[in-house]
XYZ file of C-alpha atoms in Angstrom:
448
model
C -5.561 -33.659 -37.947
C -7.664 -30.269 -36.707
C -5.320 -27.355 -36.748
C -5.743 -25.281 -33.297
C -7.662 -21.499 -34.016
C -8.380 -18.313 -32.583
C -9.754 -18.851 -28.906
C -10.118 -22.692 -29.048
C -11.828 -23.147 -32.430
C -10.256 -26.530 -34.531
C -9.830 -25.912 -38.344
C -9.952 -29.554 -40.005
C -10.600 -31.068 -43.274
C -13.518 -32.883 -41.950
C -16.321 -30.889 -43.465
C -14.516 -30.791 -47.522
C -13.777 -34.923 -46.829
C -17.727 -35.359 -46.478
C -18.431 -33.336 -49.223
C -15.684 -35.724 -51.320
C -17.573 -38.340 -49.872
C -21.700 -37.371 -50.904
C -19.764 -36.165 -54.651
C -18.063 -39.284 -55.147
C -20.155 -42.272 -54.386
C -24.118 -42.893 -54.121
C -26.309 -41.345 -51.528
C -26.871 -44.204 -49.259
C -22.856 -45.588 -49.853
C -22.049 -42.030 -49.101
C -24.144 -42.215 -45.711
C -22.443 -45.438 -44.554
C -19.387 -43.864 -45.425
C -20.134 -40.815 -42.823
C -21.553 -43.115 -40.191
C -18.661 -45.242 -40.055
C -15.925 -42.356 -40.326
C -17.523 -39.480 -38.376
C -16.576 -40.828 -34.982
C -15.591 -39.287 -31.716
C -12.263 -39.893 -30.250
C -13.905 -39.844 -26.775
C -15.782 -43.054 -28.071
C -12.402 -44.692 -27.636
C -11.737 -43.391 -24.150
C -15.283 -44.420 -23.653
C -16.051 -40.931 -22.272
C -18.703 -40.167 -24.686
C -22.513 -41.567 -23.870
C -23.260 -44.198 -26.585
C -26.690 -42.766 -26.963
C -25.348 -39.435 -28.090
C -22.465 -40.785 -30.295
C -25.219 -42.360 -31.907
C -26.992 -39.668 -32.720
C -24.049 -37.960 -33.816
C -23.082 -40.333 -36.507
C -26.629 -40.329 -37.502
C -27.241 -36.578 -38.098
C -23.535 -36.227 -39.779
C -24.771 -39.385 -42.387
C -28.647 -38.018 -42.513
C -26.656 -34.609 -44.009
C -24.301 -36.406 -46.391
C -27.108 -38.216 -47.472
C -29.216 -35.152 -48.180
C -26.187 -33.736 -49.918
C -25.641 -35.997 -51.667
C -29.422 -36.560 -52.911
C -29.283 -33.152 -54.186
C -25.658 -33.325 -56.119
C -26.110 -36.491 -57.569
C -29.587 -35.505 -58.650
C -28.541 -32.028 -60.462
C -24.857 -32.752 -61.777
C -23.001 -36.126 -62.877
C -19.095 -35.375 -61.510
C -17.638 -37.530 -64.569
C -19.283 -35.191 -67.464
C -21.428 -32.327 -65.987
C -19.499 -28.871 -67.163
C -18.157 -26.649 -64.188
C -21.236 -23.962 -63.842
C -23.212 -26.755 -62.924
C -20.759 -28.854 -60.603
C -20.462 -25.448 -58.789
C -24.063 -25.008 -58.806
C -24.829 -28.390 -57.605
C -22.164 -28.358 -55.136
C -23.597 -25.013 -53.442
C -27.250 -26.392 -53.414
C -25.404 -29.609 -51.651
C -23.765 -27.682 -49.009
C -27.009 -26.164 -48.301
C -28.910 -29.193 -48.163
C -25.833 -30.618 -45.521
C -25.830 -27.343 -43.849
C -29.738 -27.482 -43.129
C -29.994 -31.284 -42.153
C -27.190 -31.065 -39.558
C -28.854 -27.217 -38.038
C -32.550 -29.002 -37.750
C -31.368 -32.205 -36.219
C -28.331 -30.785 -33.678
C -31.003 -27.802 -33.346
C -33.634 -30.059 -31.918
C -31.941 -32.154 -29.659
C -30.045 -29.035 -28.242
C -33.612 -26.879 -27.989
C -35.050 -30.406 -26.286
C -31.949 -30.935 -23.732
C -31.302 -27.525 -22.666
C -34.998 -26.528 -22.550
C -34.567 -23.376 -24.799
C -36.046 -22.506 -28.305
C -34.564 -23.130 -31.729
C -33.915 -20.066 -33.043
C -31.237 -19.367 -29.820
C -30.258 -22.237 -30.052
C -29.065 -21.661 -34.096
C -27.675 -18.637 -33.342
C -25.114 -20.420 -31.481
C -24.296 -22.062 -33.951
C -22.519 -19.429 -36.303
C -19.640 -17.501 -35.546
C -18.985 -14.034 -36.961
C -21.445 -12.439 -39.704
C -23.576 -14.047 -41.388
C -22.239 -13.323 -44.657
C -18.714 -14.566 -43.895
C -19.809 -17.280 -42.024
C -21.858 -18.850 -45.594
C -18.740 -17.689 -47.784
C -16.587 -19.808 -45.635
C -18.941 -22.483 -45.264
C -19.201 -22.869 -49.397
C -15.408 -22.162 -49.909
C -14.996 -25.564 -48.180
C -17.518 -27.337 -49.803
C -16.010 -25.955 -52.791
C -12.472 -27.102 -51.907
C -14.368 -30.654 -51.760
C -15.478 -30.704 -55.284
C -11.583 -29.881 -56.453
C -10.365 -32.964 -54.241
C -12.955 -34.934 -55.589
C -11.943 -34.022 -59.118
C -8.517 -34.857 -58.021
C -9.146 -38.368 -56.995
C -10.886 -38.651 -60.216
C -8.049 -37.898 -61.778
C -5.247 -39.388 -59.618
C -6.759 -41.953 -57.894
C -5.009 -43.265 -54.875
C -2.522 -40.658 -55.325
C -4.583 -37.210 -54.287
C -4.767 -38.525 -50.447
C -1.099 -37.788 -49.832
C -0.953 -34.763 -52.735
C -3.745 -33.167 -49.506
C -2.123 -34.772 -46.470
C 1.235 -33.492 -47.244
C 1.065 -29.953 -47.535
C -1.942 -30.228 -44.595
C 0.799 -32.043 -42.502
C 3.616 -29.192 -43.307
C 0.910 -26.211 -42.897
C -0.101 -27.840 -39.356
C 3.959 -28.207 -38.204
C 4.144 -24.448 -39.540
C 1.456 -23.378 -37.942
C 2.105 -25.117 -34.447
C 6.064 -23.479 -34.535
C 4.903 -20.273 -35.529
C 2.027 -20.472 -32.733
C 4.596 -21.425 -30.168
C 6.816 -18.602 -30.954
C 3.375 -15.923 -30.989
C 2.646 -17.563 -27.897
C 6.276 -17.320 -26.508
C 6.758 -13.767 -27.271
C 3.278 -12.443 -26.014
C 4.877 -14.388 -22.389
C 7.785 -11.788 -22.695
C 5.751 -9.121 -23.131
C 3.294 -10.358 -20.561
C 5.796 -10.767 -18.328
C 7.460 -7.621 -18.665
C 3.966 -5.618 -17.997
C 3.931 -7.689 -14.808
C 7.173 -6.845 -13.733
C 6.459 -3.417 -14.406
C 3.570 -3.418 -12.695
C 4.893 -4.920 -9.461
C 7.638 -2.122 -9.400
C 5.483 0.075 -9.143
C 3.219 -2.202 -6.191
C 6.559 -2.560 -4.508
C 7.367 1.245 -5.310
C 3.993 2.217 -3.481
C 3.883 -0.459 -0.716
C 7.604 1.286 -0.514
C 6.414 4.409 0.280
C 3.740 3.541 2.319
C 6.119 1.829 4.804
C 8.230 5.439 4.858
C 4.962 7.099 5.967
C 4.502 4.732 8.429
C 7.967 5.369 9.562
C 7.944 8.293 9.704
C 4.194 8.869 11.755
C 6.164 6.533 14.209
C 9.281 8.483 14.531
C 6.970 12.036 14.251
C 4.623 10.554 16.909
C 6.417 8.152 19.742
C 10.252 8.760 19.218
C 10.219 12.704 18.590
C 8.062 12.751 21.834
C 9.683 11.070 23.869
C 13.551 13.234 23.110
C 11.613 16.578 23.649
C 10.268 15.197 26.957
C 13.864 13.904 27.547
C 15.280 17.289 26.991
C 13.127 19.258 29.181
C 13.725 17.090 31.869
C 17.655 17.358 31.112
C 17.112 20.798 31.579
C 15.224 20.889 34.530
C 17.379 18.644 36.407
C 20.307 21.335 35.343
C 18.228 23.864 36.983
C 18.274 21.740 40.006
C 21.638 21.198 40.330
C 22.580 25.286 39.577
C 19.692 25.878 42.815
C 21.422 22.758 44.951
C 18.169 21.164 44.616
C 20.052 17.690 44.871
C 16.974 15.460 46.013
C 14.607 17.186 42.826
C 17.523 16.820 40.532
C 18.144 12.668 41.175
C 14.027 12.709 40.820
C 14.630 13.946 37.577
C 17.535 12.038 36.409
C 15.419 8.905 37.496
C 13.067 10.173 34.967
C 15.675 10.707 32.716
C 16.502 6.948 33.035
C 12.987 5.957 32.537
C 12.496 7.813 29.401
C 15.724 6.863 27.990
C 14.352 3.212 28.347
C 10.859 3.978 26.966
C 13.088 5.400 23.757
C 15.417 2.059 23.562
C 12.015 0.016 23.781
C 10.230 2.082 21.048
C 13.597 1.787 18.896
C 13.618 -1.816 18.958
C 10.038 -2.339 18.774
C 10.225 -0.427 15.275
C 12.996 -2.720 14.476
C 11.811 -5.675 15.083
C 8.353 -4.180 12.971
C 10.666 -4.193 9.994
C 11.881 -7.436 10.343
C 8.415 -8.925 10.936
C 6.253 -10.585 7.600
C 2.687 -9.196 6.871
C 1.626 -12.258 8.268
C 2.293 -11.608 11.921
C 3.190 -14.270 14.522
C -0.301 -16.039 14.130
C 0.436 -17.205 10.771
C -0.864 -17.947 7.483
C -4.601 -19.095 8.307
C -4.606 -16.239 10.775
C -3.494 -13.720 8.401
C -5.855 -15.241 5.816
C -9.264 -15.295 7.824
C -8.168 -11.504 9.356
C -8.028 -10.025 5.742
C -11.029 -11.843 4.755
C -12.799 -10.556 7.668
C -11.545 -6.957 6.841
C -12.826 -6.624 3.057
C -16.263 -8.473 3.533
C -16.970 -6.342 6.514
C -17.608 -3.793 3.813
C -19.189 -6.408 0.497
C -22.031 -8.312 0.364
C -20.368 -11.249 -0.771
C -20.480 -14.473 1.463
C -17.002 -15.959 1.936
C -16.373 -19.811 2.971
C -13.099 -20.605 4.139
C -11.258 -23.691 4.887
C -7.604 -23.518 5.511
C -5.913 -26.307 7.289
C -2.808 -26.668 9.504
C 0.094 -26.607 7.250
C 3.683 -25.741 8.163
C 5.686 -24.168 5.217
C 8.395 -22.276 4.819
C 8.196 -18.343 5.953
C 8.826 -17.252 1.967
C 6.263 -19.582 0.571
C 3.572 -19.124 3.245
C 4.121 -15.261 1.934
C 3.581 -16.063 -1.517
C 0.474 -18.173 -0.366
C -1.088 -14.808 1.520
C -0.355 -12.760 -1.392
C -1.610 -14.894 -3.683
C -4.893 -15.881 -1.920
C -5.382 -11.950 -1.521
C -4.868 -11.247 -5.025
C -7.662 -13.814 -5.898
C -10.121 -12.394 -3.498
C -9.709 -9.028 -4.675
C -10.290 -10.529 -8.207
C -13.774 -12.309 -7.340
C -14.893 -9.127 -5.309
C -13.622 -5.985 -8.015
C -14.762 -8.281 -11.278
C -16.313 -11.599 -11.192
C -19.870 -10.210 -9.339
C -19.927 -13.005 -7.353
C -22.363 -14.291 -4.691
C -19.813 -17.038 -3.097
C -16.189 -16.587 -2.377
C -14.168 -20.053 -1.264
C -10.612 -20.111 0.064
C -9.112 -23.296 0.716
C -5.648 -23.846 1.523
C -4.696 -27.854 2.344
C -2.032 -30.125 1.666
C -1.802 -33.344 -0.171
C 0.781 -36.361 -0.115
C 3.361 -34.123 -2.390
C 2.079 -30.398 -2.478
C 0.245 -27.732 -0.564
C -2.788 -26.236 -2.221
C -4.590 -23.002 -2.390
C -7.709 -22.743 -4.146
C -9.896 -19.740 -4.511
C -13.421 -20.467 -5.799
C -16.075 -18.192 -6.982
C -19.832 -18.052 -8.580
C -19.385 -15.174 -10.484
C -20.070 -14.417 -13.843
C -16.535 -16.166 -15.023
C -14.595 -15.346 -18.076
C -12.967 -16.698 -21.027
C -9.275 -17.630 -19.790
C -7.868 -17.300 -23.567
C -9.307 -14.104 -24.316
C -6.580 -11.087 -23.505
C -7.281 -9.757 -20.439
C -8.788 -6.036 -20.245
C -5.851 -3.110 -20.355
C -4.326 -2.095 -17.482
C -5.327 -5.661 -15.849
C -2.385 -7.440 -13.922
C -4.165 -9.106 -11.147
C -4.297 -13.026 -12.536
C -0.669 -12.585 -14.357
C 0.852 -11.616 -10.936
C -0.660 -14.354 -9.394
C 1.117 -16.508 -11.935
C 4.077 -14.596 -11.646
C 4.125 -15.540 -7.700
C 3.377 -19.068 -7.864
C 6.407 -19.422 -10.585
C 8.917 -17.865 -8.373
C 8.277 -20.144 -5.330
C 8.731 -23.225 -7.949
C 4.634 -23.938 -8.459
C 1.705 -24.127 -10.693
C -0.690 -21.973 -11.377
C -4.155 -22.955 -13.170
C -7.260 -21.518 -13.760
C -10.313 -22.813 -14.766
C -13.576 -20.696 -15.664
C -16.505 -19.874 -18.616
C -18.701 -17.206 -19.053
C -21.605 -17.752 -16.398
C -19.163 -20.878 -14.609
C -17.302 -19.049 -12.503
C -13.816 -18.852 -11.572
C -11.288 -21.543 -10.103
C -7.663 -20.364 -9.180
C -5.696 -23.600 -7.672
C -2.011 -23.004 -7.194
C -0.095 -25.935 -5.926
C 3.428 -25.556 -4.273
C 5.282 -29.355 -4.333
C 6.368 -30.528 -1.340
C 10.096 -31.079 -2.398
C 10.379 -27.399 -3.195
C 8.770 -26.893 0.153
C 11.674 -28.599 2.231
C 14.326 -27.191 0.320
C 12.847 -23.706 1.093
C 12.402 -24.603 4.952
C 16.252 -25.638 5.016
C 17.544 -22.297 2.893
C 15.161 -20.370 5.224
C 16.408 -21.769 8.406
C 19.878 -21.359 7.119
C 19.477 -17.684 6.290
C 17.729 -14.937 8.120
C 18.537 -11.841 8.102
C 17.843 -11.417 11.568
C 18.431 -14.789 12.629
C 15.451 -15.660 13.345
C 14.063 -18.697 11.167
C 10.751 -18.690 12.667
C 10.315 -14.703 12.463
C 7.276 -15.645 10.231
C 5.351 -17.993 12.089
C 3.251 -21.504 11.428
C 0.141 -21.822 9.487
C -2.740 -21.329 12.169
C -4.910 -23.265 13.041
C -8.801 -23.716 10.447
C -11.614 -21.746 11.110
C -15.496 -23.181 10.613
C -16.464 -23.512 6.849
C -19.530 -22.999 4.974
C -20.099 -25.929 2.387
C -22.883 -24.488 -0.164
C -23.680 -23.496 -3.788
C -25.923 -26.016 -5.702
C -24.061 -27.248 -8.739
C -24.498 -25.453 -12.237
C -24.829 -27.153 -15.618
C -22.504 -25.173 -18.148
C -24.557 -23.468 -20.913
C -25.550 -25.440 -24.083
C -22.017 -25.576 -26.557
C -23.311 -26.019 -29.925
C -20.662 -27.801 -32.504
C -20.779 -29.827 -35.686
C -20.630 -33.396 -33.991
């Protein structure tokens, strides 16, 4: 029963039960013992290669063994006082400790082709000093339950399971509620941080607007006023022939002001993506940012109808992620995939970049992935990442295809300027590049 820890680590009583195990019975019954119990759930599953399971049990009982060599041989657990079963117990752990490091060390240094040494320091986590403290505290904790079966026979299993069981339930309920209130505050940050996106994207549309009106419209009523008052001039002279030239002009002008009017109308009304589309809009912002990167981007974005919000939420999503892999992930390789499947519509966003640890918090200030979560949630999908330092990153967001028709009928039901196709169908796929030689994930050392 491992108890989820910081950033994916799994505190058990698995170590302290071996110890119980080389304290209690005789080296080579102690051994057995370890072969037979240290198994791998994915043995089960049959996901684990039976050559390396093998190995596996055989380093955990080669340690006990060891271990228990050295207790048995410096302390007798029925009448041996407590300096030395503490003594004996330390020199024990030791002996464990340095059986399973040589043996894991050397098949490690032999299947990832690197040395020892780097492939020990792997093994520890935090300073060296805490790392041995904690290390003996548990091997400690194995000589009092072994005293304790001694003593109680039959009866110390549950007296340990029990409070192991409550302490895990505890520690799950308390986890979910950590875990539920860093959301909120997650969630507010993104909110906050999308005001002020939509606060700036805001203002950058009133610039626009007003360059347009400054530009086209205010042009076009000072050219309509001086010709208002030359045709008056005309008509004061009698100039009847120059003044309907004029008011022809007048007429034309007046229409080139009604056409500008409703062209920025209909500008306000139109999506970001334009009347090509998603794919379109897609491979045209692609083609924008790597004009100025060195990065090599591979896109493959099929023909998929969806509903004007979603296909949105898609764009935005898909241009989040891209500005991700180009402002942090140093990547060589950018792919953008967008297809659909029998019940959802996909978009994936692929990189070979240096990749990250998805449980660690993100750096201050940092928004980009959260708002890309924060999308996919409000048009009813998923959002999951996958990545490792030196992996790479993979962003797939799936939108389910129920959601998708219920949009397309609310959409079609309710524009605000009546037009249900104002946002246009997914375009049609460009050429893709198909590349990047697959990359075996750095060596993961762990007690087997």
């Amino acid at each position: 029963w491992p108890v989820p820890g910081w950033r994916g680590l799994q505190v058990s009583l698995g170590f302290p039960l071996l110890m119980v195990v080389a304290f209690l019975y005789p080296p080579l019954a102690g051994a057995l013992v370890a072969f037979v119990g240290s198994f791998d759930p994915r043995e089960l599953r049959r996901d684990a290669d039976v050559l390396l399971a093998l190995f596996n049990r055989s380093q955990v009982a080669l340690a006990v063994l060891a271990a228990s060599l050295v207790f048995h041989g410096l302390a007798d657990l029925h009448a041996s006082s407590t300096l030395r079963l503490l003594a004996a117990a330390t020199l024990a752990t030791v002996a464990d400790y340095a059986v399973n490091v040589t043996l894991v060390g050397i098949w490690a240094s032999l299947k990832y082709r690197t040395r020892i040494a780097k492939v020990v320091r792997e093994f520890r986590i935090g300073s060296l000093p805490e790392f041995l403290i904690s290390y003996l505290a548990l091997a400690l904790l194995g000589l009092v339950m072994a005293k304790f079966f001694l003593a109680m026979g039959f009866w110390s299993v549950p007296a340990f399971l029990l409070p192991l069981m409550f302490a895990r339930q505890m520690f799950f309920r308390s986890r979910a509620l950590e875990e539920a209130h860093k959301e909120l505050q997650e969630r507010e940050q993104v909110l906050q941080a999308l005001s002020v996106r939509m606060a700036e994207e805001r203002q950058d549309e009133r610039l626009q607007i007003a360059g347009y009106l400054h530009d086209d419209l205010a042009q076009l009523l000072f050219r309509l006023s001086i010709q208002v008052d030359v045709a008056r001039r005309h008509l004061a002279a009698g100039k009847l022939e120059e003044a309907a030239n004029v008011l022809d002009q007048i007429k034309d002008t007046k229409q080139q002001t009604s056409d500008k009017i409703r062209a920025l109308i209909r500008d306000l009304h139109r999506s970001p993506l334009g009347p090509a589309g998603l794919a379109e809009a897609i491979h045209g912002f692609i083609a924008e940012v790597a004009a100025d990167s060195d990065v090599r981007f591979h896109t493959d974005i099929s023909e998929v109808e969806l509903p004007p919000p979603i296909a949105l939420l898609v764009y935005h999503i898909a241009r989040e992620g891209v500005m991700n892999a180009l402002k942090h992930a140093e990547a060589s390789n950018v792919w953008v995939v967008v297809h659909g499947a029998e019940d959802a519509v996909e978009l994936v966003i692929r990189d070979d970049g240096k990749g990250f640890d998805p449980e660690a918090p993100p750096p201050e200030g940092h928004f980009g992935l959260a708002m890309m979560r924060e999308r996919a949630q409000v048009g009813g999908g998923t959002f999951e990442i996958r990545s490792a330092p030196g992996e790479g990153t993979t962003v797939t967001v799936r939108f389910p295809t129920a959601l998708l028709r219920e949009a397309a009928m609310r959409s079609q039901g309710a524009g605000a300027d009546g037009r249900p196709g104002a946002f246009g169908e997914a375009g049609a796929s460009r050429g893709t590049h198909v590349g990047g030689p697959a990359r075996e994930p750095p060596p993961r050392s762990t007690r087997a």
